[in-house]
Amino acid sequence: METILKEIKIVKNVMEKNNQLANTIREILVSKKQSMFNFMSSPGSGKTTLLDKLIPFLLSKGYKIGIIEGDVQTDNDAKKLQHHNIPIALINTSRFGGSCHLASNVILGAIEELKEEEIDIILIENVGNLICPASYDTGSDKNLVILSVTEGEDKPLKYPGIFRKTQSAIINKIDLAPILETDMNQIITNIKQINPDSKIFQISAKTSVGIEELGLWIIENHQIKYMNL
Ligand code: MG
Ligand code: ZN
């Protein structure tokens, strides 16, 4: 019994420390007039392809973009985004014991790495995982979860935590929905059941459908944050 209590206390301390650092990150972002958006999903949902389409849209609207790219290993995804000629901070969590999420101390390091760059909006590609990334506050202004239609309609019900903690849910690969006979209304109903306030986007990163709508939402949130400053 004692051991269990001790473990709970340790976890609590880790989370408290993570939240403190996330608040430090928020202060740094405000001092630099930056916003940060944290994209989470299971592996293979299309995060990198989505960012590959989102980046040029945001650049075309005059915003300077920076990327924090999280992966357990490899620089594959960072390389895929390199052609946009924007600053990218790569985090390989294998250096920190292969973490399946990005904790705020690691994000703080990435922000340090990007500090000399002129950036308005930072996009985080979190490690592909639907469980613990949601528990770690990264200091982001908004958290988004991506699920692709290939993952099945009941994903939001099976992994409610991440859908509850995110302000937006992106349904990706909608170009495949007719082929897979995906029930889009059922996915939306399931998301709303877990989080009625979640802003839902229906996107095909492949065909770029829905990218503009998502980009405008990001810009709107960035502008609201600094409206009175
Ligand atoms: Mg990726
Ligand atoms: Zn983890």
PDB file of N, CA and C and ligand atoms in Angstrom, residues 100-101 129 132, ligand 2:
ATOM      1  N   CYS A 100       7.241   8.442 -25.405  1.00  0.00           N
ATOM      2  CA  CYS A 100       6.159   8.372 -26.391  1.00  0.00           C
ATOM      3  C   CYS A 100       5.342   9.665 -26.388  1.00  0.00           C
ATOM      4  N   HIS A 101       5.928  10.745 -25.854  1.00  0.00           N
ATOM      5  CA  HIS A 101       5.239  12.040 -25.809  1.00  0.00           C
ATOM      6  C   HIS A 101       6.300  13.144 -25.722  1.00  0.00           C
ATOM      7  N   ASN A 129       0.908   8.929 -30.929  1.00  0.00           N
ATOM      8  CA  ASN A 129       0.437   8.197 -29.749  1.00  0.00           C
ATOM      9  C   ASN A 129      -0.834   8.897 -29.263  1.00  0.00           C
ATOM     10  N   CYS A 132      -0.549   9.218 -23.892  1.00  0.00           N
ATOM     11  CA  CYS A 132       0.056  10.149 -22.935  1.00  0.00           C
ATOM     12  C   CYS A 132       0.365  11.554 -23.475  1.00  0.00           C
TER      13      CYS A 132
HETATM   14 ZN    ZN B   2       4.405   8.948 -23.227  1.00  0.00          ZN
END
